[in-house]
Amino acid sequence: MTGDAGGIPAVGEAVHDSARDRVGRVMGHVGPYIQLRPLTGGREWDADPHHLRPLTRAELLSARVAEANARSRQPG
């Protein structure tokens, strides 16, 4: 991970939560948990840092494409 030396992901980093099989962006750290939010927005969830891993290049590209597609479908 690109966060601190203890392996905690940095705020803003995109990670995979294996406990929920979801991808999210790190929004913060509270107590023993990491707060994640879906890349396309929505409700945050708490994740155990032991279940997080950085995205591969392919996963990150796929997530960014999904994020752009979701934005393009929004009215406005």
Coordinates of N, CA, C and O in Angstrom, one line a residue:
M1 N 0.8 -1.2 0.0 CA 0.0 0.0 0.0 C 0.9 1.2 0.0 O 2.0 1.2 0.4
T2 N 0.3 2.3 -0.4 CA 1.1 3.6 -0.5 C 1.0 4.4 0.7 O 1.6 5.5 0.8
G3 N 0.3 4.0 1.8 CA 0.1 4.8 3.0 C 1.4 4.7 3.8 O 2.5 4.6 3.3
D4 N 1.2 4.7 5.2 CA 2.4 4.7 6.1 C 3.1 3.3 6.0 O 2.7 2.4 5.4
A5 N 4.2 3.2 6.8 CA 5.0 2.0 6.8 C 4.2 0.8 7.4 O 4.6 -0.3 7.1
G6 N 3.2 1.0 8.1 CA 2.4 -0.1 8.7 C 1.4 -0.7 7.7 O 0.7 -1.6 8.1
G7 N 1.4 -0.2 6.5 CA 0.5 -0.8 5.5 C -0.9 -0.2 5.4 O -1.7 -0.7 4.8
I8 N -1.1 0.9 6.2 CA -2.4 1.6 6.1 C -2.5 2.4 4.9 O -1.6 3.2 4.6
P9 N -3.5 2.2 4.1 CA -3.7 3.0 2.8 C -3.9 4.5 3.1 O -4.5 4.9 4.1
A10 N -3.4 5.3 2.2 CA -3.5 6.7 2.3 C -4.9 7.2 2.0 O -5.5 6.6 1.1
V11 N -5.3 8.3 2.5 CA -6.6 8.9 2.2 C -6.5 9.2 0.7 O -5.5 9.7 0.1
G12 N -7.6 8.9 -0.1 CA -7.6 9.1 -1.5 C -7.3 7.8 -2.3 O -7.6 7.8 -3.5
E13 N -6.6 6.9 -1.7 CA -6.2 5.7 -2.4 C -7.3 4.8 -2.7 O -8.3 4.6 -1.9
A14 N -7.4 4.2 -3.9 CA -8.4 3.2 -4.2 C -7.9 1.8 -3.8 O -6.8 1.4 -4.2
V15 N -8.8 1.1 -3.1 CA -8.4 -0.2 -2.6 C -9.6 -1.2 -2.8 O -10.7 -0.8 -3.1
H16 N -9.2 -2.5 -2.7 CA -10.2 -3.6 -2.8 C -10.4 -4.1 -1.3 O -9.5 -4.4 -0.7
D17 N -11.7 -4.2 -0.9 CA -12.1 -4.7 0.4 C -12.5 -6.2 0.2 O -13.6 -6.4 -0.4
S18 N -11.7 -7.1 0.5 CA -12.0 -8.5 0.2 C -13.1 -9.1 1.1 O -13.8 -10.0 0.7
A19 N -13.3 -8.4 2.3 CA -14.4 -8.9 3.1 C -15.8 -8.6 2.5 O -16.7 -9.4 2.7
R20 N -15.9 -7.6 1.7 CA -17.2 -7.2 1.0 C -17.1 -7.4 -0.5 O -18.1 -7.1 -1.2
D21 N -15.9 -7.7 -1.0 CA -15.7 -7.8 -2.4 C -16.1 -6.5 -3.1 O -16.9 -6.6 -4.1
R22 N -15.7 -5.4 -2.6 CA -16.0 -4.1 -3.1 C -14.7 -3.3 -3.3 O -13.8 -3.4 -2.6
V23 N -14.8 -2.3 -4.2 CA -13.7 -1.3 -4.4 C -14.2 0.0 -3.8 O -15.3 0.4 -4.0
G24 N -13.3 0.7 -3.2 CA -13.6 2.0 -2.6 C -12.4 2.9 -2.5 O -11.3 2.4 -2.6
R25 N -12.7 4.1 -2.2 CA -11.6 5.1 -2.0 C -11.6 5.4 -0.6 O -12.6 5.6 0.1
V26 N -10.3 5.4 0.0 CA -10.1 5.7 1.4 C -10.5 7.1 1.7 O -10.0 8.1 1.1
M27 N -11.4 7.3 2.7 CA -11.9 8.6 3.1 C -11.3 9.1 4.4 O -11.3 10.2 4.7
G28 N -10.9 8.1 5.2 CA -10.4 8.4 6.5 C -10.1 7.2 7.3 O -10.3 6.1 6.9
H29 N -9.5 7.5 8.5 CA -9.2 6.4 9.4 C -9.8 6.8 10.8 O -9.6 7.9 11.3
V30 N -10.6 5.9 11.4 CA -11.1 6.1 12.7 C -10.9 4.8 13.5 O -11.5 3.8 13.1
G31 N -10.2 4.9 14.6 CA -10.0 3.8 15.4 C -9.3 2.7 14.6 O -8.4 3.0 13.8
P32 N -9.7 1.5 14.7 CA -9.0 0.4 14.0 C -9.5 0.2 12.6 O -9.1 -0.7 11.8
Y33 N -10.5 1.1 12.1 CA -11.1 0.9 10.8 C -10.7 2.0 9.8 O -10.3 3.1 10.2
I34 N -10.9 1.6 8.6 CA -10.7 2.5 7.4 C -12.0 2.8 6.9 O -12.8 1.9 6.6
Q35 N -12.4 4.1 6.6 CA -13.6 4.4 6.0 C -13.4 4.5 4.5 O -12.6 5.2 4.0
L36 N -14.3 3.7 3.8 CA -14.2 3.6 2.3 C -15.5 4.1 1.7 O -16.6 4.0 2.4
R37 N -15.5 4.7 0.6 CA -16.6 5.2 -0.2 C -16.5 4.6 -1.6 O -15.4 4.6 -2.2
P38 N -17.6 4.1 -2.2 CA -17.5 3.7 -3.6 C -17.0 4.8 -4.5 O -17.2 6.0 -4.2
L39 N -16.2 4.4 -5.5 CA -15.6 5.3 -6.4 C -16.6 6.2 -7.0 O -16.3 7.4 -7.4
T40 N -17.8 5.7 -7.2 CA -18.9 6.5 -7.9 C -19.7 7.3 -6.9 O -20.7 7.9 -7.3
G41 N -19.3 7.3 -5.6 CA -20.0 8.0 -4.6 C -21.0 7.1 -3.9 O -21.1 5.9 -4.2
G42 N -21.6 7.6 -2.8 CA -22.5 6.8 -2.0 C -22.1 6.7 -0.6 O -21.2 7.5 -0.1
R43 N -22.7 5.8 0.1 CA -22.5 5.6 1.5 C -21.1 5.0 1.8 O -20.7 4.0 1.2
E44 N -20.5 5.6 2.8 CA -19.2 5.0 3.3 C -19.4 3.7 4.1 O -20.5 3.5 4.6
W45 N -18.4 2.9 4.2 CA -18.5 1.8 5.0 C -17.1 1.6 5.7 O -16.1 2.1 5.3
D46 N -17.2 1.0 6.9 CA -16.0 0.7 7.7 C -15.4 -0.6 7.2 O -16.1 -1.6 7.0
A47 N -14.0 -0.6 7.0 CA -13.3 -1.8 6.6 C -12.2 -2.1 7.5 O -11.5 -1.2 8.0
D48 N -11.9 -3.4 7.7 CA -10.8 -3.8 8.5 C -9.6 -3.7 7.6 O -9.5 -4.2 6.4
P49 N -8.5 -3.0 8.0 CA -7.3 -2.8 7.1 C -6.7 -4.1 6.7 O -6.0 -4.1 5.6
H50 N -6.9 -5.2 7.4 CA -6.3 -6.5 7.1 C -7.0 -7.1 5.8 O -6.4 -8.0 5.2
H51 N -8.2 -6.5 5.5 CA -8.9 -7.1 4.3 C -8.7 -6.2 3.1 O -9.4 -6.4 2.1
L52 N -7.8 -5.2 3.2 CA -7.7 -4.2 2.1 C -6.4 -4.5 1.3 O -5.4 -4.9 1.9
R53 N -6.4 -4.3 0.0 CA -5.2 -4.3 -0.8 C -5.3 -3.3 -1.9 O -6.4 -2.9 -2.3
P54 N -4.2 -2.8 -2.3 CA -4.2 -1.8 -3.4 C -4.8 -2.5 -4.7 O -4.7 -3.7 -4.9
L55 N -5.4 -1.7 -5.6 CA -5.9 -2.2 -6.8 C -4.7 -2.5 -7.8 O -3.7 -1.7 -7.8
T56 N -4.8 -3.5 -8.6 CA -3.9 -3.7 -9.7 C -4.1 -2.6 -10.7 O -5.1 -1.9 -10.7
R57 N -3.2 -2.4 -11.6 CA -3.4 -1.4 -12.7 C -4.6 -1.7 -13.5 O -5.4 -0.8 -13.8
A58 N -4.9 -2.9 -13.8 CA -6.1 -3.3 -14.6 C -7.4 -3.0 -13.8 O -8.3 -2.4 -14.3
E59 N -7.4 -3.3 -12.5 CA -8.5 -3.0 -11.6 C -8.8 -1.5 -11.5 O -9.9 -1.0 -11.5
L60 N -7.7 -0.8 -11.4 CA -7.8 0.7 -11.2 C -8.3 1.3 -12.5 O -9.2 2.1 -12.5
L61 N -7.9 0.8 -13.7 CA -8.4 1.3 -14.9 C -9.8 1.0 -15.1 O -10.6 1.9 -15.5
S62 N -10.2 -0.2 -14.8 CA -11.6 -0.6 -14.9 C -12.5 0.2 -13.9 O -13.6 0.7 -14.3
A63 N -12.0 0.5 -12.7 CA -12.8 1.3 -11.8 C -12.9 2.7 -12.3 O -14.0 3.3 -12.1
R64 N -11.9 3.3 -12.8 CA -11.9 4.6 -13.3 C -12.9 4.8 -14.5 O -13.6 5.7 -14.7
V65 N -12.9 3.7 -15.4 CA -13.9 3.7 -16.5 C -15.3 3.7 -16.0 O -16.2 4.4 -16.4
A66 N -15.5 2.8 -15.0 CA -16.9 2.7 -14.4 C -17.3 4.0 -13.7 O -18.4 4.5 -13.8
E67 N -16.3 4.7 -13.1 CA -16.6 6.0 -12.5 C -17.0 7.0 -13.5 O -17.9 7.8 -13.3
A68 N -16.2 7.1 -14.6 CA -16.5 8.0 -15.7 C -17.9 7.7 -16.3 O -18.7 8.6 -16.6
N69 N -18.2 6.4 -16.5 CA -19.5 6.1 -17.1 C -20.6 6.5 -16.2 O -21.6 7.0 -16.6
A70 N -20.4 6.3 -14.9 CA -21.5 6.7 -13.9 C -21.7 8.2 -13.9 O -22.8 8.7 -13.9
R71 N -20.6 9.0 -14.0 CA -20.8 10.4 -14.1 C -21.5 10.9 -15.4 O -22.3 11.8 -15.4
S72 N -21.2 10.1 -16.5 CA -21.8 10.5 -17.8 C -23.3 10.2 -17.8 O -24.1 10.8 -18.6
R73 N -23.8 9.4 -16.9 CA -25.2 9.0 -16.8 C -26.0 10.0 -15.9 O -27.2 9.9 -15.9
Q74 N -25.3 10.8 -15.2 CA -26.0 11.7 -14.2 C -26.5 12.9 -15.0 O -25.9 13.4 -15.9
P75 N -27.7 13.3 -14.6 CA -28.3 14.5 -15.3 C -27.6 15.8 -15.0 O -27.0 15.9 -13.9
G76 N -27.6 16.7 -15.9 CA -27.0 18.0 -15.5 C -26.0 18.5 -16.4 O -25.3 19.3 -16.5

